[in-house]
Structure formats: structure tokens, C-alpha cells
PDB file of N, CA and C in Angstrom:
ATOM      1  N   MET A   1      94.951  85.167 141.585  1.00  0.00           N
ATOM      2  CA  MET A   1      96.046  85.660 141.593  1.00  0.00           C
ATOM      3  C   MET A   1      96.407  86.056 140.039  1.00  0.00           C
ATOM      4  N   LYS A   2      96.483  85.062 139.178  1.00  0.00           N
ATOM      5  CA  LYS A   2      96.772  85.819 138.282  1.00  0.00           C
ATOM      6  C   LYS A   2      95.850  86.374 137.118  1.00  0.00           C
ATOM      7  N   THR A   3      94.562  86.307 137.066  1.00  0.00           N
ATOM      8  CA  THR A   3      94.132  87.412 136.728  1.00  0.00           C
ATOM      9  C   THR A   3      94.271  88.877 136.970  1.00  0.00           C
ATOM     10  N   PRO A   4      94.481  89.051 137.881  1.00  0.00           N
ATOM     11  CA  PRO A   4      94.757  90.873 138.431  1.00  0.00           C
ATOM     12  C   PRO A   4      95.623  91.403 137.728  1.00  0.00           C
ATOM     13  N   LEU A   5      97.062  89.957 136.890  1.00  0.00           N
ATOM     14  CA  LEU A   5      98.117  90.047 136.960  1.00  0.00           C
ATOM     15  C   LEU A   5      97.791  90.760 135.199  1.00  0.00           C
ATOM     16  N   ILE A   6      97.110  89.699 134.700  1.00  0.00           N
ATOM     17  CA  ILE A   6      96.622  89.394 133.137  1.00  0.00           C
ATOM     18  C   ILE A   6      95.757  90.773 132.858  1.00  0.00           C
ATOM     19  N   ILE A   7      94.492  91.091 134.327  1.00  0.00           N
ATOM     20  CA  ILE A   7      94.268  91.807 133.378  1.00  0.00           C
ATOM     21  C   ILE A   7      94.975  93.585 133.660  1.00  0.00           C
ATOM     22  N   GLY A   8      95.827  93.529 134.353  1.00  0.00           N
ATOM     23  CA  GLY A   8      97.356  94.950 134.561  1.00  0.00           C
ATOM     24  C   GLY A   8      97.451  94.856 133.153  1.00  0.00           C
ATOM     25  N   ALA A   9      98.411  93.669 133.084  1.00  0.00           N
ATOM     26  CA  ALA A   9      99.043  93.469 131.685  1.00  0.00           C
ATOM     27  C   ALA A   9      98.187  93.872 130.492  1.00  0.00           C
ATOM     28  N   LEU A  10      97.109  93.806 130.655  1.00  0.00           N
ATOM     29  CA  LEU A  10      96.224  94.133 128.905  1.00  0.00           C
ATOM     30  C   LEU A  10      96.020  94.974 128.946  1.00  0.00           C
ATOM     31  N   THR A  11      95.789  95.654 130.468  1.00  0.00           N
ATOM     32  CA  THR A  11      95.660  97.838 130.677  1.00  0.00           C
ATOM     33  C   THR A  11      96.408  98.108 129.668  1.00  0.00           C
ATOM     34  N   ILE A  12      97.829  98.448 130.421  1.00  0.00           N
ATOM     35  CA  ILE A  12      98.623  98.821 130.184  1.00  0.00           C
ATOM     36  C   ILE A  12      98.958  98.147 128.172  1.00  0.00           C
ATOM     37  N   ALA A  13      98.487  97.157 127.742  1.00  0.00           N
ATOM     38  CA  ALA A  13      98.639  97.346 126.747  1.00  0.00           C
ATOM     39  C   ALA A  13      97.897  97.789 125.832  1.00  0.00           C
ATOM     40  N   VAL A  14      96.140  98.145 126.586  1.00  0.00           N
ATOM     41  CA  VAL A  14      95.406  98.987 125.261  1.00  0.00           C
ATOM     42  C   VAL A  14      96.049 100.161 125.272  1.00  0.00           C
ATOM     43  N   VAL A  15      96.222 100.548 126.460  1.00  0.00           N
ATOM     44  CA  VAL A  15      96.867 101.890 127.381  1.00  0.00           C
ATOM     45  C   VAL A  15      97.777 102.289 125.988  1.00  0.00           C
ATOM     46  N   MET A  16      98.905 101.374 125.497  1.00  0.00           N
ATOM     47  CA  MET A  16      99.862 101.761 124.676  1.00  0.00           C
ATOM     48  C   MET A  16      99.272 101.671 123.440  1.00  0.00           C
ATOM     49  N   SER A  17      98.986 100.894 123.106  1.00  0.00           N
ATOM     50  CA  SER A  17      98.813 100.621 122.100  1.00  0.00           C
ATOM     51  C   SER A  17      97.642 101.968 121.938  1.00  0.00           C
ATOM     52  N   ALA A  18      97.147 102.696 122.322  1.00  0.00           N
ATOM     53  CA  ALA A  18      95.395 104.493 122.385  1.00  0.00           C
ATOM     54  C   ALA A  18      96.797 104.941 121.775  1.00  0.00           C
ATOM     55  N   LEU A  19      98.005 105.304 122.927  1.00  0.00           N
ATOM     56  CA  LEU A  19      98.984 106.232 122.844  1.00  0.00           C
ATOM     57  C   LEU A  19      99.564 106.316 121.442  1.00  0.00           C
ATOM     58  N   GLY A  20      99.992 104.881 120.522  1.00  0.00           N
ATOM     59  CA  GLY A  20     100.417 104.759 119.845  1.00  0.00           C
ATOM     60  C   GLY A  20      99.756 105.409 118.346  1.00  0.00           C
ATOM     61  N   VAL A  21      97.972 104.717 118.516  1.00  0.00           N
ATOM     62  CA  VAL A  21      96.981 104.864 117.781  1.00  0.00           C
ATOM     63  C   VAL A  21      97.508 106.435 117.337  1.00  0.00           C
ATOM     64  N   VAL A  22      97.276 107.704 118.275  1.00  0.00           N
ATOM     65  CA  VAL A  22      97.471 109.246 118.673  1.00  0.00           C
ATOM     66  C   VAL A  22      98.765 109.442 118.180  1.00  0.00           C
ATOM     67  N   TYR A  23      99.647 109.134 118.637  1.00  0.00           N
ATOM     68  CA  TYR A  23     100.744 109.306 118.066  1.00  0.00           C
ATOM     69  C   TYR A  23     100.846 109.429 116.347  1.00  0.00           C
ATOM     70  N   VAL A  24     100.283 108.021 116.216  1.00  0.00           N
ATOM     71  CA  VAL A  24     100.372 108.223 114.605  1.00  0.00           C
ATOM     72  C   VAL A  24      99.486 108.615 113.755  1.00  0.00           C
ATOM     73  N   LYS A  25      98.410 108.846 114.416  1.00  0.00           N
ATOM     74  CA  LYS A  25      97.712 109.924 113.672  1.00  0.00           C
ATOM     75  C   LYS A  25      98.235 111.967 113.656  1.00  0.00           C
ATOM     76  N   HIS A  26      98.608 111.932 114.485  1.00  0.00           N
ATOM     77  CA  HIS A  26      99.137 113.672 114.857  1.00  0.00           C
ATOM     78  C   HIS A  26     100.399 113.317 114.290  1.00  0.00           C
ATOM     79  N   GLN A  27     101.061 112.181 113.401  1.00  0.00           N
ATOM     80  CA  GLN A  27     102.158 112.474 112.268  1.00  0.00           C
ATOM     81  C   GLN A  27     101.545 112.495 110.897  1.00  0.00           C
ATOM     82  N   SER A  28     100.474 111.070 111.306  1.00  0.00           N
ATOM     83  CA  SER A  28     100.030 111.551 109.712  1.00  0.00           C
ATOM     84  C   SER A  28      99.353 112.920 108.938  1.00  0.00           C
ATOM     85  N   ARG A  29      98.894 113.007 110.058  1.00  0.00           N
ATOM     86  CA  ARG A  29      97.744 114.958 110.112  1.00  0.00           C
ATOM     87  C   ARG A  29      98.661 115.953 109.718  1.00  0.00           C
ATOM     88  N   LYS A  30     100.586 116.013 110.523  1.00  0.00           N
ATOM     89  CA  LYS A  30     101.314 116.700 110.515  1.00  0.00           C
ATOM     90  C   LYS A  30     102.137 116.287 108.644  1.00  0.00           C
ATOM     91  N   LEU A  31     102.277 115.706 108.311  1.00  0.00           N
ATOM     92  CA  LEU A  31     102.731 114.863 106.863  1.00  0.00           C
ATOM     93  C   LEU A  31     101.571 115.301 105.992  1.00  0.00           C
ATOM     94  N   PHE A  32     100.584 115.062 106.179  1.00  0.00           N
ATOM     95  CA  PHE A  32      99.638 116.035 105.197  1.00  0.00           C
ATOM     96  C   PHE A  32      99.650 117.141 104.676  1.00  0.00           C
ATOM     97  N   VAL A  33      99.892 117.863 106.216  1.00  0.00           N
ATOM     98  CA  VAL A  33      99.545 119.278 106.067  1.00  0.00           C
ATOM     99  C   VAL A  33     100.963 119.997 105.310  1.00  0.00           C
ATOM    100  N   GLU A  34     102.467 119.081 105.144  1.00  0.00           N
ATOM    101  CA  GLU A  34     103.329 119.205 104.303  1.00  0.00           C
ATOM    102  C   GLU A  34     102.943 118.962 102.942  1.00  0.00           C
ATOM    103  N   LEU A  35     102.689 118.323 102.697  1.00  0.00           N
ATOM    104  CA  LEU A  35     102.622 117.250 101.143  1.00  0.00           C
ATOM    105  C   LEU A  35     101.226 118.698 101.128  1.00  0.00           C
ATOM    106  N   ASN A  36     100.115 119.843 101.064  1.00  0.00           N
ATOM    107  CA  ASN A  36      99.122 120.207 100.475  1.00  0.00           C
ATOM    108  C   ASN A  36     100.742 121.749 100.051  1.00  0.00           C
ATOM    109  N   VAL A  37     101.746 121.921 101.649  1.00  0.00           N
ATOM    110  CA  VAL A  37     102.029 123.053 101.230  1.00  0.00           C
ATOM    111  C   VAL A  37     103.191 122.463 100.131  1.00  0.00           C
ATOM    112  N   LEU A  38     103.627 121.129  99.959  1.00  0.00           N
ATOM    113  CA  LEU A  38     104.810 121.234  98.661  1.00  0.00           C
ATOM    114  C   LEU A  38     103.710 120.823  97.833  1.00  0.00           C
ATOM    115  N   GLU A  39     102.273 120.386  96.817  1.00  0.00           N
ATOM    116  CA  GLU A  39     101.910 120.833  96.788  1.00  0.00           C
ATOM    117  C   GLU A  39     101.442 121.649  95.514  1.00  0.00           C
ATOM    118  N   THR A  40     101.250 122.549  97.085  1.00  0.00           N
ATOM    119  CA  THR A  40     100.787 124.429  96.426  1.00  0.00           C
ATOM    120  C   THR A  40     102.635 124.610  95.511  1.00  0.00           C
ATOM    121  N   GLU A  41     102.988 124.656  96.662  1.00  0.00           N
ATOM    122  CA  GLU A  41     104.978 125.398  95.966  1.00  0.00           C
ATOM    123  C   GLU A  41     105.256 123.922  94.392  1.00  0.00           C
ATOM    124  N   ARG A  42     104.685 123.228  94.132  1.00  0.00           N
ATOM    125  CA  ARG A  42     104.999 122.593  93.226  1.00  0.00           C
ATOM    126  C   ARG A  42     104.056 123.494  92.012  1.00  0.00           C
ATOM    127  N   ASP A  43     102.455 124.349  92.328  1.00  0.00           N
ATOM    128  CA  ASP A  43     101.849 124.426  91.302  1.00  0.00           C
ATOM    129  C   ASP A  43     102.719 125.723  91.140  1.00  0.00           C
ATOM    130  N   ARG A  44     102.934 126.184  91.861  1.00  0.00           N
ATOM    131  CA  ARG A  44     103.334 127.087  91.525  1.00  0.00           C
ATOM    132  C   ARG A  44     104.617 127.398  90.734  1.00  0.00           C
ATOM    133  N   LEU A  45     105.219 126.866  90.981  1.00  0.00           N
ATOM    134  CA  LEU A  45     106.877 126.726  89.884  1.00  0.00           C
ATOM    135  C   LEU A  45     106.679 126.362  88.719  1.00  0.00           C
ATOM    136  N   ASN A  46     104.715 125.547  88.755  1.00  0.00           N
ATOM    137  CA  ASN A  46     104.728 124.887  87.774  1.00  0.00           C
ATOM    138  C   ASN A  46     104.506 126.565  86.991  1.00  0.00           C
ATOM    139  N   VAL A  47     103.471 127.151  87.427  1.00  0.00           N
ATOM    140  CA  VAL A  47     103.005 128.517  86.636  1.00  0.00           C
ATOM    141  C   VAL A  47     104.014 128.878  86.407  1.00  0.00           C
ATOM    142  N   GLU A  48     105.261 129.409  87.498  1.00  0.00           N
ATOM    143  CA  GLU A  48     106.811 130.543  87.232  1.00  0.00           C
ATOM    144  C   GLU A  48     107.349 129.326  85.691  1.00  0.00           C
ATOM    145  N   TRP A  49     107.539 128.132  85.981  1.00  0.00           N
ATOM    146  CA  TRP A  49     107.835 127.538  84.851  1.00  0.00           C
ATOM    147  C   TRP A  49     107.582 127.591  83.240  1.00  0.00           C
ATOM    148  N   GLY A  50     105.556 127.787  82.858  1.00  0.00           N
ATOM    149  CA  GLY A  50     104.810 127.753  81.609  1.00  0.00           C
ATOM    150  C   GLY A  50     105.478 129.155  81.821  1.00  0.00           C
ATOM    151  N   GLN A  51     105.458 130.386  82.139  1.00  0.00           N
ATOM    152  CA  GLN A  51     106.126 131.244  81.773  1.00  0.00           C
ATOM    153  C   GLN A  51     106.971 132.487  81.460  1.00  0.00           C
ATOM    154  N   LEU A  52     108.056 131.142  82.651  1.00  0.00           N
ATOM    155  CA  LEU A  52     109.530 131.346  81.565  1.00  0.00           C
ATOM    156  C   LEU A  52     109.503 131.454  80.259  1.00  0.00           C
ATOM    157  N   GLN A  53     108.788 130.090  80.387  1.00  0.00           N
ATOM    158  CA  GLN A  53     108.850 128.988  78.525  1.00  0.00           C
ATOM    159  C   GLN A  53     108.585 130.215  77.853  1.00  0.00           C
ATOM    160  N   LEU A  54     107.097 130.980  78.146  1.00  0.00           N
ATOM    161  CA  LEU A  54     106.355 132.230  76.986  1.00  0.00           C
ATOM    162  C   LEU A  54     107.837 132.597  76.829  1.00  0.00           C
ATOM    163  N   GLU A  55     108.285 133.467  77.322  1.00  0.00           N
ATOM    164  CA  GLU A  55     109.043 134.488  77.652  1.00  0.00           C
ATOM    165  C   GLU A  55     110.186 134.041  76.679  1.00  0.00           C
ATOM    166  N   LEU A  56     110.558 133.111  76.614  1.00  0.00           N
ATOM    167  CA  LEU A  56     111.898 132.194  75.750  1.00  0.00           C
ATOM    168  C   LEU A  56     111.562 132.341  74.426  1.00  0.00           C
ATOM    169  N   ASN A  57     110.351 132.138  74.567  1.00  0.00           N
ATOM    170  CA  ASN A  57     109.447 132.012  72.955  1.00  0.00           C
ATOM    171  C   ASN A  57     109.466 133.103  72.054  1.00  0.00           C
ATOM    172  N   THR A  58     109.336 134.402  73.364  1.00  0.00           N
ATOM    173  CA  THR A  58     109.011 135.312  72.761  1.00  0.00           C
ATOM    174  C   THR A  58     110.370 136.207  72.518  1.00  0.00           C
ATOM    175  N   TRP A  59     111.142 135.973  73.167  1.00  0.00           N
ATOM    176  CA  TRP A  59     112.673 135.943  72.743  1.00  0.00           C
ATOM    177  C   TRP A  59     113.059 135.482  71.906  1.00  0.00           C
ATOM    178  N   ALA A  60     113.234 134.312  71.157  1.00  0.00           N
ATOM    179  CA  ALA A  60     113.439 133.608  70.280  1.00  0.00           C
ATOM    180  C   ALA A  60     112.400 133.963  68.952  1.00  0.00           C
ATOM    181  N   ALA A  61     111.687 134.586  68.814  1.00  0.00           N
ATOM    182  CA  ALA A  61     111.500 134.554  67.687  1.00  0.00           C
ATOM    183  C   ALA A  61     111.915 135.039  67.088  1.00  0.00           C
ATOM    184  N   HIS A  62     111.630 134.081  65.498  1.00  0.00           N
ATOM    185  CA  HIS A  62     112.463 134.760  64.698  1.00  0.00           C
ATOM    186  C   HIS A  62     112.377 136.476  63.740  1.00  0.00           C
ATOM    187  N   GLY A  63     110.870 136.906  63.792  1.00  0.00           N
ATOM    188  CA  GLY A  63     111.166 138.152  63.499  1.00  0.00           C
ATOM    189  C   GLY A  63     111.377 138.954  64.183  1.00  0.00           C
ATOM    190  N   ARG A  64     111.559 138.659  65.677  1.00  0.00           N
ATOM    191  CA  ARG A  64     112.559 139.794  66.854  1.00  0.00           C
ATOM    192  C   ARG A  64     114.047 139.736  66.083  1.00  0.00           C
ATOM    193  N   ILE A  65     114.494 138.858  65.830  1.00  0.00           N
ATOM    194  CA  ILE A  65     115.866 138.122  65.802  1.00  0.00           C
ATOM    195  C   ILE A  65     116.753 138.864  64.012  1.00  0.00           C
ATOM    196  N   GLU A  66     115.530 138.782  63.644  1.00  0.00           N
ATOM    197  CA  GLU A  66     115.885 139.297  61.930  1.00  0.00           C
ATOM    198  C   GLU A  66     116.054 141.412  62.352  1.00  0.00           C
ATOM    199  N   ASN A  67     115.222 141.313  63.373  1.00  0.00           N
ATOM    200  CA  ASN A  67     114.873 143.007  64.017  1.00  0.00           C
ATOM    201  C   ASN A  67     116.021 143.351  64.035  1.00  0.00           C
ATOM    202  N   LYS A  68     116.959 142.699  65.337  1.00  0.00           N
ATOM    203  CA  LYS A  68     117.546 142.796  66.111  1.00  0.00           C
ATOM    204  C   LYS A  68     118.911 142.669  64.940  1.00  0.00           C
ATOM    205  N   ALA A  69     119.066 142.006  63.838  1.00  0.00           N
ATOM    206  CA  ALA A  69     120.314 141.779  63.283  1.00  0.00           C
ATOM    207  C   ALA A  69     120.297 142.765  62.399  1.00  0.00           C
ATOM    208  N   ARG A  70     118.952 143.199  61.842  1.00  0.00           N
ATOM    209  CA  ARG A  70     119.028 144.853  60.540  1.00  0.00           C
ATOM    210  C   ARG A  70     119.395 145.657  61.619  1.00  0.00           C
ATOM    211  N   LYS A  71     118.686 145.820  62.641  1.00  0.00           N
ATOM    212  CA  LYS A  71     119.147 147.565  63.295  1.00  0.00           C
ATOM    213  C   LYS A  71     120.707 147.622  64.058  1.00  0.00           C
ATOM    214  N   ASN A  72     121.040 146.146  64.634  1.00  0.00           N
ATOM    215  CA  ASN A  72     122.232 146.501  65.669  1.00  0.00           C
ATOM    216  C   ASN A  72     123.200 145.713  65.090  1.00  0.00           C
ATOM    217  N   LEU A  73     123.290 144.951  64.337  1.00  0.00           N
ATOM    218  CA  LEU A  73     124.525 144.791  63.155  1.00  0.00           C
ATOM    219  C   LEU A  73     124.467 145.228  61.696  1.00  0.00           C
ATOM    220  N   GLY A  74     123.557 145.802  61.678  1.00  0.00           N
ATOM    221  CA  GLY A  74     123.463 146.432  59.940  1.00  0.00           C
ATOM    222  C   GLY A  74     122.933 145.803  58.881  1.00  0.00           C
ATOM    223  N   MET A  75     122.780 143.874  58.931  1.00  0.00           N
ATOM    224  CA  MET A  75     122.682 143.007  58.467  1.00  0.00           C
ATOM    225  C   MET A  75     121.494 143.675  57.498  1.00  0.00           C
ATOM    226  N   THR A  76     121.483 142.746  56.033  1.00  0.00           N
ATOM    227  CA  THR A  76     120.726 143.019  54.909  1.00  0.00           C
ATOM    228  C   THR A  76     119.829 141.391  54.911  1.00  0.00           C
ATOM    229  N   GLY A  77     118.769 141.514  53.796  1.00  0.00           N
ATOM    230  CA  GLY A  77     118.630 140.169  53.103  1.00  0.00           C
ATOM    231  C   GLY A  77     119.727 140.057  52.110  1.00  0.00           C
ATOM    232  N   ILE A  78     119.520 138.323  51.533  1.00  0.00           N
ATOM    233  CA  ILE A  78     120.486 137.656  50.025  1.00  0.00           C
ATOM    234  C   ILE A  78     119.296 139.031  49.137  1.00  0.00           C
ATOM    235  N   LYS A  79     120.588 138.974  48.546  1.00  0.00           N
ATOM    236  CA  LYS A  79     119.692 139.246  47.039  1.00  0.00           C
ATOM    237  C   LYS A  79     119.406 139.098  45.880  1.00  0.00           C
ATOM    238  N   GLN A  80     118.957 138.060  45.238  1.00  0.00           N
ATOM    239  CA  GLN A  80     118.755 137.255  44.362  1.00  0.00           C
ATOM    240  C   GLN A  80     120.188 137.744  43.837  1.00  0.00           C
ATOM    241  N   ASP A  81     120.080 138.667  43.201  1.00  0.00           N
ATOM    242  CA  ASP A  81     121.911 138.425  42.139  1.00  0.00           C
ATOM    243  C   ASP A  81     123.183 138.669  42.590  1.00  0.00           C
ATOM    244  N   LYS A  82     123.194 138.670  44.174  1.00  0.00           N
ATOM    245  CA  LYS A  82     124.151 138.016  45.177  1.00  0.00           C
ATOM    246  C   LYS A  82     124.976 136.287  45.137  1.00  0.00           C
ATOM    247  N   VAL A  83     123.346 135.462  44.247  1.00  0.00           N
ATOM    248  CA  VAL A  83     123.262 134.350  45.381  1.00  0.00           C
ATOM    249  C   VAL A  83     124.719 133.512  43.968  1.00  0.00           C
ATOM    250  N   ILE A  84     125.291 132.501  44.524  1.00  0.00           N
ATOM    251  CA  ILE A  84     126.507 132.058  43.705  1.00  0.00           C
ATOM    252  C   ILE A  84     126.037 130.631  43.878  1.00  0.00           C
ATOM    253  N   PHE A  85     125.493 130.039  43.076  1.00  0.00           N
ATOM    254  CA  PHE A  85     125.803 128.667  43.154  1.00  0.00           C
ATOM    255  C   PHE A  85     127.319 128.060  42.652  1.00  0.00           C
ATOM    256  N   ILE A  86     127.184 126.850  43.241  1.00  0.00           N
ATOM    257  CA  ILE A  86     128.713 126.453  42.500  1.00  0.00           C
ATOM    258  C   ILE A  86     127.814 124.851  42.021  1.00  0.00           C
ATOM    259  N   LYS A  87     128.745 124.001  40.763  1.00  0.00           N
ATOM    260  CA  LYS A  87     128.522 122.452  40.615  1.00  0.00           C
ATOM    261  C   LYS A  87     129.558 122.109  41.225  1.00  0.00           C
ATOM    262  N   PRO A  88     128.868 120.641  41.211  1.00  0.00           N
ATOM    263  CA  PRO A  88     129.513 120.071  42.167  1.00  0.00           C
ATOM    264  C   PRO A  88     131.034 119.537  41.141  1.00  0.00           C
TER     265      PRO A  88
END
């Protein structure tokens, strides 16, 4: 009498375990796809960051700033005869 009850309980346990494995595998695949999407986005952002760094270096180049100062602000270089040294 106990044997069919034990077999039934074990069958239910095996089926529940199998359903749990299927669910966990499905979740694992979903998370793997999400991870791939996020890694792709990270790579895209890293490329964009590199491009922005290059652009910043271009805008901040010494020669460019000097040209802008000369053209837009009318600034000139220091003439040697205009330099005054003050001794303490």
C-alpha cells in the first residue's frame, strides 16, 4: 500500500524537478542574451568615449589655442625687449 504512494510522490518530485531545470535553463538563456546586448552597448560607448577623447585633444591643442588667441583676441607673443625681470 505504501509503494504506490511512494512511487507517486517520487514521480511528482521528478516532474517538478524537470520543470525547475527547464525554467532555470530558460532564465539562463534570457540573461545570456541580455548580457550580450549590454556588452555590445558597452563596446559602443567605449568607442564613442575614445572618439570624444580624440576630439577633446584636438580642440585643446596648443597650436589651435594660440591661433585663436592671435586671430580672435589680437594677442601676440612676448617680445624679448618687453620682458622685465624683478630681483627680490
